[in-house]
Structures are given as C-alpha cells and as structure tokens.
C-alpha positions as a printed NumPy array, in Angstrom:
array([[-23.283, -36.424,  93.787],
       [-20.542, -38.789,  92.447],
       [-19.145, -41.369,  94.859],
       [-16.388, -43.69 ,  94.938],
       [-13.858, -45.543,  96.653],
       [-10.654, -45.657,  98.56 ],
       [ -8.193, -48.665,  97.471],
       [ -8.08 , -49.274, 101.026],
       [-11.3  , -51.283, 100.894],
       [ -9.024, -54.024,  99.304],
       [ -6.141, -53.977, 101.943],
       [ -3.924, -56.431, 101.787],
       [ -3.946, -56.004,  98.29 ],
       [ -1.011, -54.333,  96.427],
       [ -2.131, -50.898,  95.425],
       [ -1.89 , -50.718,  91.862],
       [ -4.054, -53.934,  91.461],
       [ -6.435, -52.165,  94.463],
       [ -6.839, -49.154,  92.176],
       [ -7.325, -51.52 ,  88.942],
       [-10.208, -53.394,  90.867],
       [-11.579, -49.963,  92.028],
       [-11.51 , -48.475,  87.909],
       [-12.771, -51.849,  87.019],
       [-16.09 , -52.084,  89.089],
       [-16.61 , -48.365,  87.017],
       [-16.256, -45.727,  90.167],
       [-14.725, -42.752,  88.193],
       [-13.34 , -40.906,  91.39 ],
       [-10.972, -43.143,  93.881],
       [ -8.964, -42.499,  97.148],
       [ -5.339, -43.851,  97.066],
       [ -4.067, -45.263, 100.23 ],
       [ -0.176, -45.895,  99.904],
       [  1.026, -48.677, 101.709],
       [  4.746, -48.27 , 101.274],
       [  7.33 , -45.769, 100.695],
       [  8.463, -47.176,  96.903],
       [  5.114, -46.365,  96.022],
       [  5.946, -42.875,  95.749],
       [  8.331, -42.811,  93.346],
       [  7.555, -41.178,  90.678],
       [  7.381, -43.52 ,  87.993],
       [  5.416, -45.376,  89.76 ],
       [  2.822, -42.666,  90.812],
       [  2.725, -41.792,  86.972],
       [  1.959, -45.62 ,  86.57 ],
       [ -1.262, -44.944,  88.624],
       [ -2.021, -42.047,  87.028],
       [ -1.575, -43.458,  83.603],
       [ -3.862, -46.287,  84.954],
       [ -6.663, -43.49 ,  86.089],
       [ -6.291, -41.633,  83.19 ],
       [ -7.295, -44.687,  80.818],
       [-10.415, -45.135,  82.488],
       [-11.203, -40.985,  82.628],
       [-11.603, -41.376,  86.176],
       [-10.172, -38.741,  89.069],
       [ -8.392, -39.691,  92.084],
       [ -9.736, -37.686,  94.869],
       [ -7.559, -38.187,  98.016],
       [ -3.985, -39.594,  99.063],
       [ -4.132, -41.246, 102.61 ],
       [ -0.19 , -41.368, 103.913],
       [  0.705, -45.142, 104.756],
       [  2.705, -43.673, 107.772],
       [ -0.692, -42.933, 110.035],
       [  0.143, -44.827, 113.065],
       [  4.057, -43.449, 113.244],
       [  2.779, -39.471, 113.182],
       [  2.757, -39.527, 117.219],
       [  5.968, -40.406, 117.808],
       [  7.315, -38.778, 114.724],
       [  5.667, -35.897, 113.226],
       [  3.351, -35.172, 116.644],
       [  6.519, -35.457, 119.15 ],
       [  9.155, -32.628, 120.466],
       [ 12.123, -34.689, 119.026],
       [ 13.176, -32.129, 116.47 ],
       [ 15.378, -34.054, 114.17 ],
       [ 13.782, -36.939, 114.236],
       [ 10.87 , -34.577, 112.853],
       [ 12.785, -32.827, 109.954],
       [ 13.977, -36.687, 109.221],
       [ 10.206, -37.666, 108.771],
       [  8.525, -35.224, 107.458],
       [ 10.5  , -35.342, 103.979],
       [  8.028, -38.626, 103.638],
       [  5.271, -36.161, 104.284],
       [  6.627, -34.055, 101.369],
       [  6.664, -37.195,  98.889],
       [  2.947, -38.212,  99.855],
       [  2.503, -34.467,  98.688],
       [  4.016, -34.458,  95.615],
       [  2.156, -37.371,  94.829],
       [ -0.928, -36.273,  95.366],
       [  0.005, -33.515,  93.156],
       [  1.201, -35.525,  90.469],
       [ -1.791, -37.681,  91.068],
       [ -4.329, -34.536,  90.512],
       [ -5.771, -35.247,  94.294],
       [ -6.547, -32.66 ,  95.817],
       [ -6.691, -33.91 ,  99.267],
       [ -4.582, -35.417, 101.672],
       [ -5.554, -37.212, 105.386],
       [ -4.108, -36.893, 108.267],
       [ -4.515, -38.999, 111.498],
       [ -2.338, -36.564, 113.503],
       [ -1.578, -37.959, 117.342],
       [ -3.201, -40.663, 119.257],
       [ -5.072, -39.382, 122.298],
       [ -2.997, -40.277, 125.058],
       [  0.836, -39.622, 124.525],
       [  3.4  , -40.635, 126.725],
       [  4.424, -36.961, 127.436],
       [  1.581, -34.753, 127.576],
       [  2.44 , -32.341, 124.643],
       [ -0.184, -29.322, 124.779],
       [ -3.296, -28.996, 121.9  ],
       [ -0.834, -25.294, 120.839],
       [  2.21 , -27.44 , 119.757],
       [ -0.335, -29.835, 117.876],
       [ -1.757, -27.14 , 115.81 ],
       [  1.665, -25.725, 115.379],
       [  2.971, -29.106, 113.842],
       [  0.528, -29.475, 111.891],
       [  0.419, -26.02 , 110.344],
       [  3.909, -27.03 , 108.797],
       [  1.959, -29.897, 107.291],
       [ -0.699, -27.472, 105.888],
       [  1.988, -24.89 , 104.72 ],
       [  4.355, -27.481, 103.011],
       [  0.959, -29.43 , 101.656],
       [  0.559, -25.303,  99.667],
       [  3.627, -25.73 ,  98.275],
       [  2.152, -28.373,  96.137],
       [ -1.041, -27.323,  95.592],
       [ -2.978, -29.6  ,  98.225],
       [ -5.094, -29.539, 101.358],
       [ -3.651, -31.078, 104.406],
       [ -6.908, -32.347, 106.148],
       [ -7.528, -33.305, 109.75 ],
       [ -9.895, -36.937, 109.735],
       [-11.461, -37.586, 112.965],
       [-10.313, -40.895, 114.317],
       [-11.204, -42.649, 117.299],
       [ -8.362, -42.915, 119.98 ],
       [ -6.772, -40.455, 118.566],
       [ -6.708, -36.601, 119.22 ],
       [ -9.229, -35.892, 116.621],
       [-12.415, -38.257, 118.074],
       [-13.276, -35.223, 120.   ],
       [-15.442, -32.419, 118.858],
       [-14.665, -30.164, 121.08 ],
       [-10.549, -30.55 , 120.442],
       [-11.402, -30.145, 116.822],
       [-13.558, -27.053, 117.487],
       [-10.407, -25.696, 119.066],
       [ -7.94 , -27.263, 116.332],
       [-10.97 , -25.013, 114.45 ],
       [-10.281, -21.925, 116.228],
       [ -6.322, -22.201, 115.976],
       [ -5.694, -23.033, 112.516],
       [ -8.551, -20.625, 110.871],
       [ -8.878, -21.072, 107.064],
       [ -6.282, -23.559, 107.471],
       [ -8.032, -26.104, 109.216],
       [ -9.777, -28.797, 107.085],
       [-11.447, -31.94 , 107.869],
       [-11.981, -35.516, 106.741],
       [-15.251, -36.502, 107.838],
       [-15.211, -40.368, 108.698],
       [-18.703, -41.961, 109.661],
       [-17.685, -44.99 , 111.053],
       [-14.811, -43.192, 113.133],
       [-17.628, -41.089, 114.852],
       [-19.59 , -43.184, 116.112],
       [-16.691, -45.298, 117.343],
       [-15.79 , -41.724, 119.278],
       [-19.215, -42.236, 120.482],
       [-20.632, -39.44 , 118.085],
       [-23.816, -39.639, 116.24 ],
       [-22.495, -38.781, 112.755],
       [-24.838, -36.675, 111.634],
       [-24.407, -34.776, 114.541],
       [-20.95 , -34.516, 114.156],
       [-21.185, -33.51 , 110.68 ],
       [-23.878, -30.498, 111.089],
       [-20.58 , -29.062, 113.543],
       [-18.614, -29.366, 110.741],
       [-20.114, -29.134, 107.439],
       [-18.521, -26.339, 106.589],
       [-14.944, -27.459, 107.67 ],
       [-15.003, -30.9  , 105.689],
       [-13.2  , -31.065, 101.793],
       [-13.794, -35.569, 101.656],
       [-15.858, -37.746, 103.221],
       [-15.372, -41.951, 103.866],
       [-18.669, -43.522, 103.772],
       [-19.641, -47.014, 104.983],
       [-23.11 , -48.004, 106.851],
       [-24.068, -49.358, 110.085],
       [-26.743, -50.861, 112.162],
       [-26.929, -51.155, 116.013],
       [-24.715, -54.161, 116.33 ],
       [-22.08 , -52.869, 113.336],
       [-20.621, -49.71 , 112.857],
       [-18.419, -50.716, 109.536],
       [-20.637, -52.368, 107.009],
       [-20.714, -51.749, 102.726],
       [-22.964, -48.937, 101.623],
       [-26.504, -50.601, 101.724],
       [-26.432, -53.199, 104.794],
       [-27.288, -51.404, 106.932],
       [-29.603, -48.115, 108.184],
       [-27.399, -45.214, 108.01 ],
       [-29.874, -41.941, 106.705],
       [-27.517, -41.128, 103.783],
       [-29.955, -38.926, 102.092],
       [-29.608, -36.184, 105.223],
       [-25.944, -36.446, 104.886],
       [-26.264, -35.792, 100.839],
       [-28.81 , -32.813, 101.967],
       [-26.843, -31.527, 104.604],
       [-23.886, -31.147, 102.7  ],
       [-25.997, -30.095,  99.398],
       [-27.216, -26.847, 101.765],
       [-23.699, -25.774, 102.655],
       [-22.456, -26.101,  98.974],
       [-20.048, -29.269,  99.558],
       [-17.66 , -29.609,  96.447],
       [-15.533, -32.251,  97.873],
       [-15.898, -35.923,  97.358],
       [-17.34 , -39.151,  98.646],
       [-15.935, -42.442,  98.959],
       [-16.598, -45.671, 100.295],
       [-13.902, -46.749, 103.01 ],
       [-14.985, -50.75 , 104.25 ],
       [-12.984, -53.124, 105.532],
       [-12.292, -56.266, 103.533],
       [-12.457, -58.969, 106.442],
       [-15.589, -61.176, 106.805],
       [-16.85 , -60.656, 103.177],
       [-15.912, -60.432,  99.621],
       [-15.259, -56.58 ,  99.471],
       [-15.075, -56.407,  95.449],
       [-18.875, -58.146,  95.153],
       [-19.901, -55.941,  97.942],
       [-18.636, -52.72 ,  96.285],
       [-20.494, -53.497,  93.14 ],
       [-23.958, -53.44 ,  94.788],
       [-22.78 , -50.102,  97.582],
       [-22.288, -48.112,  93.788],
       [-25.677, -49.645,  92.831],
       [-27.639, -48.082,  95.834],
       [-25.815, -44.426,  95.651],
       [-27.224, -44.973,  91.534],
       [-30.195, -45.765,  92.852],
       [-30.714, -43.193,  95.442]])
C-alpha cells in the first residue's frame, strides 16, 4: 500500500512548485491537479514529467482544472458549445498520457441544473469522455462530489448500470460524508468500481482534516480494498487553509509508514 498526494493540497500554489514540494517531502506517487490551460502544453507537461522522473516517482491521476464549467459546458444540450470544450478535455488526456497517469477525474454536473437534462443524456456525455479518454490510453473516472450529480449512491448505481465496464469511480472520503454518506459504507457499494482514492481524516466536528488528526478507521478501508484486489492508488487530498499543509503532509506520510 503506497500512498501519496495530489498537488492540490498546496492550492494556490503554482503547480510545478506544488509537485516539487510533493517529490520533496519523498511521496513517490502524486496526483496532478492543473490549474490552467498553458499547463498543458506539452513542453511544459514534459517539464513535470522530467521533474517526476528525477525523483523515480509516478504520477497517478490528472484532475481537469475545468471542474466547475462541465455543467454548463460538457453536461449541457448546447452542441457546439460542447465540441468547442471538449478539445480541453482531449489535452487534459494527452497529458495524462504523456504524464504516465493512468487516471483522470471527473466532477461531471452539479445536482440541480437549470434545465432538467435526464440521468440517459448524462451517461451518454460522458461515455464520449470515456471513449475519447481510450484513445489515449486512460480511464475517465466518475468522483463522487457533494452537490453535484455524483453525491448520490443510488444515481451512481444507475450511472453503474448504464455505462457497464465503462463506468469507473473516484472514491472521495471527505465528499461522502459531506453527501451525508458514511464512507465506508459508500465504499463497500463500490469497491469494485473505484481505480483512485483521495484520502483525508475527520472527526465529528471536521470532515477535511490531514491523515492522522482525526478518527477515520483507515485500516478497514486498506482491508476492504485489499479483499477486492484494489490496484489503484491512494492519495492525500487536504485543503491548505487554517494550517501549514507542507508540515502537515510530512507527519500524514509518517502515520500511513507507520500503520
């Protein structure tokens, strides 16, 4: 069980000095969260990669900067507005290629739209995104996310039942019990769904707190996904407000060592 973390933790931080601080605390497998559409360009994707390689570490996951625009733009009947955006779908996948990631998250659409567009033409949309995602060699993965589509099991069950062997997941712990989820719960539903995992701990009065704070049972999430044969990663997505995220980083990789 090898975990690391997403160079989100460090947001507002620019991403190639995100990444450095990740390769620098010694986590040898790292999500990328792009923050801008320069960033993937290819020279300066092969930047990061050069950067990864130097430290003989693995980048695990690409997590599009365009999240919050996929309603209106990607999750919306506008057609052309559609084919417009989703050639910056196509560049996040190309540079997850070039990147050697394997995975890439989607948010997908926010739970209450202005027009009420049926669950069918969601899993049709985002079908394209798991077909064109192929064509570079990575999975397009569904994250559950509260307020949006995905915070519901029983959506994703049918999101499940429409996409087959296409349908992947992100498993998020914080995001489920913000859905109002116990995570474990949600997990056992779909263990066998999930390719990547965000960690982060919580108690009863904080549901977003650094690996260690607090009383999450990470050993039955390690088992549970253990008995199903989990392959995918872990990493540790925390925000950086209220605390010094790079300190509190250092001791999160301490307690998975320890565990």
């Amino acid at each position: 069980m090898r975990v690391g973390a997403s160079t989100a933790c460090f947001f507002p931080l620019e991403t190639e000095k995100a990444l450095a601080n990740v390769l620098d605390l010694g986590f040898d497998t790292a999500e990328i969260f792009f923050n801008t559409s320069s960033e993937l360009e290819d020279s300066f994707v092969r930047n990061l990669k050069r950067d990864v390689d130097a430290y003989n570490a693995k980048i695990l996951s690409v997590h599009p900067f365009s999240s919050a625009l996929e309603s209106n733009c990607i999750f919306a009947e506008y057609e052309r507005r559609y084919y417009d955006f989703v050639d910056l779908y196509k560049k996040h996948f190309h540079a997850a290629a070039l990147l050697g990631a394997q995975v890439v998250v989607i948010h997908g659409s926010v739970a209450v739209q202005k027009r009420d567009l049926s669950d069918d033409f969601y899993f049709e949309r985002f079908q394209r995104l798991v077909d064109l995602g192929k064509t570079e060699g990575v999975i397009v993965c569904q994250e559950n996310v509260v307020r949006f589509r995905s915070q519901n099991m029983e959506f994703l069950k049918q999101m499940r039942s429409a996409l087959g062997n296409d349908f992947n997941m992100v498993f998020d712990i914080k995001q489920s019990i913000r859905s109002g989820y116990n995570p474990l719960e949600f997990l056992n539903e779909f263990k066998n769904d999930v390719r990547h995992i965000h960690l982060s701990d919580n108690t009863p009065q904080a549901d977003c707190l650094p690996p260690g704070r607090g009383s999450f049972d990470f050993c039955s999430l390690f088992d549970m996904m253990n008995s199903v044969g989990y392959d995918g990663g872990y990493v540790i997505e925390i925000y950086s407000k209220g605390y010094d995220v790079k300190k509190e980083l250092a001791l999160s990789k301490k307690f998975f060592e320890g565990m």
